[in-house]
Amino acid sequence: MSEAVVTLETPKEIQRVPLVTNERSLSWITDKVSVIVEAPTPLWWWLAFLPCSLIALFGLACIGYQISNGVGVWGENKTVGWAWDITNFVFWIGIGHAGTLISAILFLTRQKWRTSINRAAEAMTLFAVICAGIFPGIHVGRVWMAWYLAPLPNSYGIWPNFRSPLLWDVFAVSTYFTVSVLFWYTGLIPDLASLRDRAKSRVKKFIYGIFALGWRGSNRQWRHYEMAYLLLAGLSTPLVLSVHSVVSFDFATSILPGWHTTIFPPYFVAGAIFGGFAMVLTILFPARLLYPQLDDMVTRQHVDKMAKIILLTGSIVGYAYLMELFIAYYGANKFELFTFLEARVGVHGKGWYNWAYYTMMFCNVISPQIFWSKWARSNYIVVFIVCMFVNVGMWFERFVIIVTSLAQDFLPSSWHHYHPSWVEIWTFIGTFGIFLSLFLLFMRFLPMICAFEVKAVTPAADPHLHPHTAKEGHH
């Protein structure tokens, strides 16, 4: 008498949505990720890369023009000594936060949905920090003296002022960039080895072989890899919180109304994560459109979770904006009251940049609130539009903080309007060209999806899977 075989199934209402849809096999994931790199360069890539590279070159030409002629070619004046240069620096540093957060913090908290988006986000971090690093070097005027920022012995006996938050920026950003590069490259090694093994030409096999560092996928190598990745994730996590906190100290340690406030560090960190996630979605949507095979790996679930994070961090940023206004009112300092209620809000219509403040409030506080609706989070067009609003709003946030506080400070006799020059505008546009050109090169020559991590979250990788289902998943 044969025994009856009972198969237990998880009830539908508590089943988790799969992170890779359509029950794709492990070999399918390897093929679809690798073919992006292995296939001939598509026409659309050239149509995107050539304009971006030309814009980047023009931006670099503007930087050369500014260095050769001095900062007088910018629109800054005696009153507004900081403007688009520091605004753009803080904007790009903020964008660079999402990559390390997705990789490090979500890795440490065992959030498996990060696996499809972490590598593109990490690459975005590196390119954003490169764009950010341009501005501190050129805004001081004498870029060839930038090496004085490092505490190196020199014949003039000049040493950096370690009490200056501008110097803290140098150490924080350079450390963040170094750790982010190591973190990104470490995660690439197993997939570079896959490309090496699949390469048809000797040149590609040789180049990928060099960067794969002799990876063979042995148990010993995986053990060392996982330990190194965990240590780098642990090192990166405090950097996510510290880097933008240090950037906020540029303002918070001053005595200027609108700047010297203790809410800046957490407010800047929340804003950086907010803007960073919006930029991740901004670049992932076109990538999914151009590579349809990514649809099964970057799913609606990923977009939904990132939209929820944008809603959360946008609400934190909105709370910070309102708290600034309340503290200015509660503190009853007439200079703080003027900066927040007149120069920014324009209670009596005296503010020069009210339009910028209200643009910031709409883009950063009001527009993300639509994500309370599940319909909005699942509609790609709505999500993309909101992300574009957030990108614009986060730039205006930095502009409002910097320019409104400087243009109308303590003495009305020293007030001065600020208008950007064409050099500033094109330098900023040029950084977008640099960012997009680097990202297109990354998409073309390196795997933009972390294939081995995506495989680990598929049903086929589950050791407890029913044998019949496992066989289907591996075929």
Coordinates of C-alpha atoms in Angstrom, one line a residue:
M1 CA 0.0 0.0 0.0
S2 CA 1.7 3.2 -1.2
E3 CA 1.8 6.2 1.1
A4 CA 0.0 9.4 0.0
V5 CA 2.3 12.3 -0.7
V6 CA 1.1 15.6 0.8
T7 CA 2.3 18.8 -0.7
L8 CA 2.0 21.9 1.5
E9 CA 1.5 25.2 -0.3
T10 CA 1.8 28.7 1.1
P11 CA -1.7 30.4 1.3
K12 CA -2.0 33.0 -1.4
E13 CA -2.7 35.8 1.0
I14 CA 0.7 35.5 2.7
Q15 CA 2.8 34.7 -0.4
R16 CA 5.5 37.2 -1.1
V17 CA 5.7 38.9 -4.5
P18 CA 8.7 37.4 -6.3
L19 CA 11.7 39.8 -6.8
V20 CA 12.3 38.2 -10.2
T21 CA 9.1 37.8 -12.2
N22 CA 8.0 35.1 -14.7
E23 CA 10.0 32.4 -12.9
R24 CA 13.2 33.0 -14.8
S25 CA 16.0 30.5 -14.6
L26 CA 19.6 31.2 -13.3
S27 CA 21.1 30.9 -16.8
W28 CA 18.5 33.3 -18.2
I29 CA 19.6 36.0 -15.7
T30 CA 23.3 35.5 -16.6
D31 CA 22.5 35.7 -20.3
K32 CA 20.2 38.8 -20.2
V33 CA 22.6 40.7 -17.9
S34 CA 25.7 39.8 -20.0
V35 CA 24.2 40.4 -23.4
I36 CA 23.9 44.1 -22.6
V37 CA 27.7 44.2 -22.6
E38 CA 28.4 41.6 -25.2
A39 CA 26.0 42.8 -27.9
P40 CA 27.1 45.3 -30.6
T41 CA 26.7 48.9 -29.5
P42 CA 23.1 50.0 -30.4
L43 CA 22.4 53.1 -32.4
W44 CA 20.5 54.7 -29.5
W45 CA 23.6 54.6 -27.4
W46 CA 25.6 56.7 -29.8
L47 CA 22.6 59.1 -30.2
A48 CA 22.7 59.5 -26.4
F49 CA 26.4 59.5 -25.8
L50 CA 27.5 62.0 -28.5
P51 CA 25.3 64.9 -27.3
C52 CA 26.1 64.2 -23.6
S53 CA 29.9 64.1 -24.3
L54 CA 29.6 67.4 -26.3
I55 CA 27.8 69.0 -23.4
A56 CA 30.4 67.7 -21.0
L57 CA 33.2 69.1 -23.2
F58 CA 31.6 72.5 -23.3
G59 CA 31.2 72.4 -19.5
L60 CA 34.9 71.6 -19.2
A61 CA 35.7 74.4 -21.6
C62 CA 33.7 76.8 -19.3
I63 CA 35.7 75.5 -16.3
G64 CA 39.0 76.2 -18.3
Y65 CA 37.7 79.7 -19.2
Q66 CA 36.8 80.4 -15.5
I67 CA 40.2 79.2 -14.3
S68 CA 42.1 81.3 -16.9
N69 CA 40.0 84.5 -16.2
G70 CA 39.2 84.2 -12.5
V71 CA 35.9 83.9 -10.7
G72 CA 34.9 87.3 -11.9
V73 CA 33.3 85.6 -14.9
W74 CA 30.7 84.2 -12.5
G75 CA 27.7 86.3 -11.4
E76 CA 28.9 86.4 -7.8
N77 CA 29.4 89.7 -6.0
K78 CA 30.7 91.2 -2.8
T79 CA 27.5 90.2 -0.9
V80 CA 26.8 86.8 -2.5
G81 CA 30.2 85.2 -2.4
W82 CA 28.7 81.7 -2.6
A83 CA 26.1 80.9 -5.1
W84 CA 25.8 78.3 -7.9
D85 CA 29.2 76.8 -7.1
I86 CA 28.3 75.5 -3.6
T87 CA 24.7 75.0 -4.6
N88 CA 25.8 72.5 -7.3
F89 CA 28.4 70.9 -5.0
V90 CA 25.8 70.1 -2.3
F91 CA 23.3 69.0 -5.0
W92 CA 25.6 66.4 -6.5
I93 CA 26.9 65.2 -3.2
G94 CA 23.2 64.6 -2.2
I95 CA 22.6 62.6 -5.3
G96 CA 25.6 60.4 -4.4
H97 CA 24.0 59.2 -1.2
A98 CA 21.3 56.8 -2.5
G99 CA 23.8 54.4 -4.1
T100 CA 25.7 53.7 -0.9
L101 CA 22.5 53.7 1.1
I102 CA 20.9 51.1 -1.2
S103 CA 24.0 48.9 -1.1
A104 CA 25.2 49.3 2.4
I105 CA 22.3 50.0 4.8
L106 CA 19.8 47.8 2.9
F107 CA 22.4 45.0 2.7
L108 CA 23.0 45.2 6.5
T109 CA 19.2 45.1 7.1
R110 CA 18.8 42.1 4.8
Q111 CA 16.5 43.9 2.3
K112 CA 16.6 41.5 -0.7
W113 CA 14.9 43.9 -3.1
R114 CA 18.1 45.9 -3.3
T115 CA 19.8 43.3 -5.5
S116 CA 18.4 44.5 -8.9
I117 CA 19.2 48.2 -8.4
N118 CA 22.2 48.4 -6.2
R119 CA 24.9 48.3 -8.8
A120 CA 23.4 51.1 -11.0
A121 CA 22.9 53.1 -7.8
E122 CA 26.5 52.6 -6.7
A123 CA 27.8 53.7 -10.1
M124 CA 25.5 56.7 -10.0
T125 CA 27.1 57.6 -6.6
L126 CA 30.6 57.6 -8.0
F127 CA 29.7 59.7 -11.0
A128 CA 27.8 62.2 -8.9
V129 CA 30.7 62.6 -6.4
I130 CA 33.0 63.2 -9.4
C131 CA 30.7 66.0 -10.6
A132 CA 30.5 67.4 -7.0
G133 CA 34.3 67.4 -6.6
I134 CA 34.7 69.8 -9.5
F135 CA 33.1 72.7 -7.7
P136 CA 35.1 73.1 -4.5
G137 CA 38.3 73.0 -6.6
I138 CA 37.3 75.8 -9.0
H139 CA 35.3 78.1 -6.7
V140 CA 38.4 79.1 -4.7
G141 CA 39.8 80.7 -7.9
R142 CA 43.3 79.3 -7.8
V143 CA 42.7 75.7 -8.6
W144 CA 46.4 74.9 -8.8
M145 CA 46.7 75.7 -5.1
A146 CA 44.1 73.0 -4.2
W147 CA 46.8 70.7 -2.9
Y148 CA 47.1 73.0 0.1
L149 CA 43.9 71.5 1.3
A150 CA 45.8 68.3 2.2
P151 CA 48.0 68.5 5.3
L152 CA 51.3 68.1 3.4
P153 CA 54.6 69.7 4.5
N154 CA 55.5 72.7 2.2
S155 CA 58.1 75.4 1.9
Y156 CA 55.7 78.1 2.9
G157 CA 54.8 76.5 6.2
I158 CA 51.1 76.8 5.3
W159 CA 48.8 74.3 7.1
P160 CA 45.1 73.8 6.6
N161 CA 42.7 75.2 9.2
F162 CA 41.4 72.0 10.9
R163 CA 38.7 74.1 12.6
S164 CA 37.1 74.9 9.2
P165 CA 34.2 72.8 8.0
L166 CA 35.4 73.4 4.5
L167 CA 38.4 71.2 5.3
W168 CA 36.2 68.7 7.0
D169 CA 34.4 68.5 3.6
V170 CA 37.7 67.5 1.9
F171 CA 38.3 64.6 4.2
A172 CA 34.6 63.5 4.3
V173 CA 34.1 63.5 0.6
S174 CA 37.4 61.9 -0.3
T175 CA 36.9 59.1 2.2
Y176 CA 33.3 58.6 1.0
F177 CA 34.5 58.4 -2.6
T178 CA 37.3 56.0 -1.8
V179 CA 35.1 53.6 0.1
S180 CA 32.3 53.8 -2.5
V181 CA 34.8 52.9 -5.3
L182 CA 36.0 49.9 -3.2
F183 CA 32.5 48.8 -2.4
W184 CA 31.4 49.1 -6.0
Y185 CA 34.4 47.3 -7.4
T186 CA 34.2 44.5 -4.9
G187 CA 30.6 43.8 -5.9
L188 CA 31.6 43.7 -9.6
I189 CA 34.3 41.0 -9.3
P190 CA 32.1 37.8 -9.7
D191 CA 30.2 39.3 -12.6
L192 CA 33.5 40.4 -14.3
A193 CA 34.6 36.8 -14.0
S194 CA 31.4 35.7 -15.8
L195 CA 32.1 38.1 -18.6
R196 CA 35.7 36.8 -18.8
D197 CA 34.5 33.3 -19.1
R198 CA 31.9 34.1 -21.7
A199 CA 34.2 36.4 -23.8
K200 CA 34.8 35.3 -27.4
S201 CA 37.8 37.6 -28.2
R202 CA 41.2 37.3 -26.5
V203 CA 41.3 41.1 -25.8
K204 CA 38.1 41.0 -23.9
K205 CA 39.0 37.9 -22.1
F206 CA 42.4 39.4 -21.1
I207 CA 40.9 42.8 -19.9
Y208 CA 38.0 41.2 -17.9
G209 CA 40.5 38.6 -16.6
I210 CA 42.7 41.4 -15.1
F211 CA 39.8 43.1 -13.4
A212 CA 38.3 39.8 -12.2
L213 CA 41.4 39.3 -10.0
G214 CA 41.6 35.6 -10.7
W215 CA 38.1 34.9 -9.5
R216 CA 37.1 31.2 -9.8
G217 CA 34.1 31.1 -7.6
S218 CA 35.5 28.6 -5.1
N219 CA 34.1 28.2 -1.6
R220 CA 37.1 29.9 -0.1
Q221 CA 36.9 32.9 -2.4
W222 CA 33.1 33.3 -1.7
R223 CA 33.9 33.2 2.0
H224 CA 36.5 35.9 1.8
Y225 CA 34.3 37.9 -0.6
E226 CA 31.3 37.9 1.7
M227 CA 33.4 39.0 4.7
A228 CA 35.1 41.8 2.7
Y229 CA 31.7 43.0 1.4
L230 CA 30.2 42.9 4.9
L231 CA 33.1 45.0 6.3
L232 CA 32.8 47.6 3.5
A233 CA 29.1 47.8 4.0
G234 CA 29.6 48.4 7.7
L235 CA 32.2 51.1 6.9
S236 CA 30.0 52.7 4.3
T237 CA 26.9 53.0 6.6
P238 CA 28.3 55.7 9.0
L239 CA 29.8 57.5 5.9
V240 CA 26.3 57.9 4.5
L241 CA 25.2 59.7 7.6
S242 CA 28.5 61.6 8.2
V243 CA 29.3 63.0 4.8
H244 CA 26.2 65.1 4.3
S245 CA 26.2 66.1 8.0
V246 CA 29.7 67.5 7.5
V247 CA 28.5 69.3 4.3
S248 CA 25.8 70.9 6.4
F249 CA 28.4 72.1 8.9
D250 CA 29.6 74.5 6.2
F251 CA 26.4 76.4 7.0
A252 CA 25.5 75.3 10.5
T253 CA 28.8 76.5 12.1
S254 CA 28.4 80.1 10.8
I255 CA 26.5 82.9 12.4
L256 CA 24.5 83.9 9.4
P257 CA 20.7 84.0 9.9
G258 CA 19.2 81.0 8.0
W259 CA 22.4 79.0 8.4
H260 CA 23.3 78.6 12.0
T261 CA 20.7 75.9 12.9
T262 CA 21.2 72.5 14.6
I263 CA 18.5 70.8 12.5
F264 CA 20.8 71.0 9.4
P265 CA 22.7 67.6 9.8
P266 CA 19.6 65.3 9.9
Y267 CA 17.7 67.5 7.5
F268 CA 20.5 67.4 5.0
V269 CA 20.9 63.6 5.3
A270 CA 17.2 63.1 4.8
G271 CA 17.2 65.5 1.8
A272 CA 20.2 63.7 0.3
I273 CA 18.5 60.3 0.5
F274 CA 15.3 61.9 -0.9
G275 CA 17.0 63.4 -3.9
G276 CA 19.3 60.4 -4.4
F277 CA 16.4 57.9 -4.7
A278 CA 14.6 60.2 -7.1
M279 CA 17.7 60.3 -9.3
V280 CA 18.0 56.4 -9.2
L281 CA 14.5 56.1 -10.5
T282 CA 15.2 58.9 -13.1
I283 CA 18.0 56.9 -14.7
L284 CA 16.4 53.4 -14.2
F285 CA 13.3 54.2 -16.1
P286 CA 15.0 55.0 -19.4
A287 CA 17.3 51.9 -18.8
R288 CA 14.3 49.6 -18.5
L289 CA 12.8 51.2 -21.6
L290 CA 15.9 50.6 -23.6
Y291 CA 16.6 47.1 -22.2
P292 CA 13.2 45.3 -22.0
Q293 CA 14.8 42.2 -20.4
L294 CA 15.3 44.3 -17.2
D295 CA 11.6 44.3 -16.6
D296 CA 11.7 40.9 -14.9
M297 CA 14.5 42.0 -12.6
V298 CA 13.6 45.7 -11.9
T299 CA 9.9 45.2 -11.2
R300 CA 7.0 47.2 -10.0
Q301 CA 7.8 46.1 -6.5
H302 CA 11.2 47.8 -6.7
V303 CA 9.6 51.0 -7.9
D304 CA 6.9 50.8 -5.2
K305 CA 9.4 50.5 -2.4
M306 CA 11.6 53.3 -3.7
A307 CA 8.5 55.6 -4.1
K308 CA 7.6 54.8 -0.4
I309 CA 11.1 55.9 0.6
I310 CA 10.8 59.1 -1.4
L311 CA 7.4 59.7 0.4
L312 CA 9.0 59.1 3.8
T313 CA 12.1 61.2 3.3
G314 CA 10.1 63.9 1.5
S315 CA 7.8 64.1 4.6
I316 CA 10.9 64.4 6.9
V317 CA 12.2 67.3 4.7
G318 CA 8.8 69.0 4.8
Y319 CA 8.8 68.7 8.6
A320 CA 12.3 70.3 8.6
Y321 CA 11.1 73.2 6.5
L322 CA 8.2 73.9 8.8
M323 CA 10.3 73.5 11.9
E324 CA 12.7 76.1 10.6
L325 CA 9.9 78.6 10.2
F326 CA 8.5 77.7 13.7
I327 CA 11.9 78.1 15.4
A328 CA 12.5 81.4 13.6
Y329 CA 9.1 82.6 15.0
Y330 CA 9.6 81.0 18.5
G331 CA 13.2 82.3 18.9
A332 CA 12.0 85.9 18.2
N333 CA 15.4 86.9 16.7
K334 CA 14.6 89.7 14.3
F335 CA 17.3 88.7 11.8
E336 CA 16.1 85.0 11.8
L337 CA 12.5 86.3 11.4
F338 CA 13.4 88.4 8.5
T339 CA 15.4 85.7 6.7
F340 CA 12.7 83.0 7.0
L341 CA 9.5 85.0 6.9
E342 CA 10.4 87.9 4.7
A343 CA 13.4 86.9 2.5
R344 CA 12.1 83.4 1.8
V345 CA 8.3 83.2 2.5
G346 CA 7.7 86.9 1.6
V347 CA 5.0 87.6 4.3
H348 CA 5.1 91.3 3.3
G349 CA 6.3 90.8 -0.2
K350 CA 9.9 91.9 0.5
G351 CA 11.7 88.7 -0.5
W352 CA 13.6 88.7 -3.8
Y353 CA 13.6 84.9 -4.1
N354 CA 10.1 83.9 -3.0
W355 CA 9.5 82.2 -6.3
A356 CA 12.5 79.9 -5.6
Y357 CA 11.2 79.1 -2.1
Y358 CA 7.7 78.2 -3.3
T359 CA 9.1 76.1 -6.1
M360 CA 11.1 74.2 -3.5
M361 CA 8.1 73.7 -1.3
F362 CA 5.9 72.4 -4.1
C363 CA 8.5 70.1 -5.6
N364 CA 9.8 68.6 -2.3
V365 CA 6.8 68.6 0.0
I366 CA 3.6 68.6 -2.0
S367 CA 4.5 66.5 -5.1
P368 CA 5.7 63.4 -3.3
Q369 CA 2.4 63.2 -1.3
I370 CA 0.7 61.6 -4.3
F371 CA 2.7 58.5 -3.4
W372 CA 0.2 57.8 -0.6
S373 CA -1.8 56.3 -3.5
K374 CA -0.9 52.8 -4.6
W375 CA -2.1 53.8 -8.1
A376 CA 0.4 56.6 -8.3
R377 CA 3.3 54.3 -7.0
S378 CA 2.5 51.7 -9.7
N379 CA 2.1 54.2 -12.5
Y380 CA 5.6 54.7 -14.1
I381 CA 4.7 58.0 -15.8
V382 CA 3.5 59.5 -12.5
V383 CA 6.6 58.2 -10.6
F384 CA 9.0 59.6 -13.3
I385 CA 7.3 63.0 -13.2
V386 CA 7.4 63.2 -9.4
C387 CA 11.1 62.2 -9.5
M388 CA 11.8 65.0 -12.0
F389 CA 10.0 67.5 -9.7
V390 CA 12.1 66.2 -6.7
N391 CA 15.4 66.6 -8.7
V392 CA 14.4 70.2 -9.5
G393 CA 13.2 70.9 -5.9
M394 CA 16.4 69.6 -4.3
W395 CA 18.5 71.9 -6.4
F396 CA 16.2 74.8 -5.4
E397 CA 16.5 73.8 -1.8
R398 CA 20.3 74.4 -1.8
F399 CA 19.9 77.6 -3.8
V400 CA 17.3 79.0 -1.3
I401 CA 19.5 78.1 1.7
I402 CA 22.6 79.7 0.2
V403 CA 21.5 82.7 -1.8
T404 CA 18.6 84.1 0.2
S405 CA 20.7 84.1 3.4
L406 CA 23.5 86.0 1.7
A407 CA 21.7 88.4 -0.6
Q408 CA 19.6 90.0 2.2
D409 CA 21.7 89.7 5.4
F410 CA 22.1 92.0 8.4
L411 CA 22.5 95.4 6.7
P412 CA 20.0 96.5 4.0
S413 CA 22.8 98.8 2.7
S414 CA 24.8 95.7 1.7
W415 CA 22.0 93.8 0.0
H416 CA 22.7 92.8 -3.5
H417 CA 20.8 90.8 -6.2
Y418 CA 22.5 87.7 -7.6
H419 CA 22.1 86.6 -11.2
P420 CA 24.1 83.6 -12.6
S421 CA 26.3 84.3 -15.6
W422 CA 26.4 82.1 -18.7
V423 CA 29.6 80.5 -17.5
E424 CA 27.9 79.3 -14.3
I425 CA 24.9 78.0 -16.2
W426 CA 26.9 76.1 -18.7
T427 CA 29.3 74.7 -16.2
F428 CA 26.4 73.2 -14.3
I429 CA 24.8 71.8 -17.5
G430 CA 28.2 70.4 -18.4
T431 CA 28.3 68.4 -15.1
F432 CA 25.1 66.7 -16.3
G433 CA 26.9 65.9 -19.5
I434 CA 29.8 64.4 -17.5
F435 CA 27.4 62.4 -15.3
L436 CA 25.3 61.0 -18.2
S437 CA 28.4 60.2 -20.3
L438 CA 30.0 58.2 -17.5
F439 CA 26.7 56.4 -16.8
L440 CA 26.3 55.5 -20.5
L441 CA 29.9 54.1 -20.6
F442 CA 29.1 52.1 -17.4
M443 CA 26.0 50.6 -19.0
R444 CA 27.9 49.7 -22.2
F445 CA 31.0 48.1 -20.8
L446 CA 30.1 46.7 -17.3
P447 CA 27.1 44.7 -16.0
M448 CA 24.6 47.2 -14.7
I449 CA 22.7 44.5 -12.8
C450 CA 24.3 42.4 -10.1
A451 CA 23.6 39.0 -11.6
F452 CA 24.9 36.8 -8.9
E453 CA 22.9 38.6 -6.2
V454 CA 19.7 38.6 -8.3
K455 CA 20.1 34.8 -8.7
A456 CA 20.3 34.4 -5.0
V457 CA 16.7 35.8 -4.5
T458 CA 15.1 33.6 -7.2
P459 CA 13.0 30.6 -6.2
A460 CA 15.6 28.4 -8.1
A461 CA 18.2 29.4 -5.5
D462 CA 16.1 28.3 -2.5
P463 CA 17.5 25.0 -1.1
H464 CA 14.1 24.2 0.5
L465 CA 12.3 24.4 -2.8
H466 CA 10.2 21.4 -3.9
P467 CA 12.4 19.2 -6.2
H468 CA 10.0 19.3 -9.1
T469 CA 9.8 23.1 -9.0
A470 CA 13.6 23.4 -8.6
K471 CA 14.1 21.2 -11.7
E472 CA 11.8 23.5 -13.7
G473 CA 13.7 26.6 -12.4
H474 CA 17.1 25.3 -13.5
H475 CA 16.2 24.1 -17.0

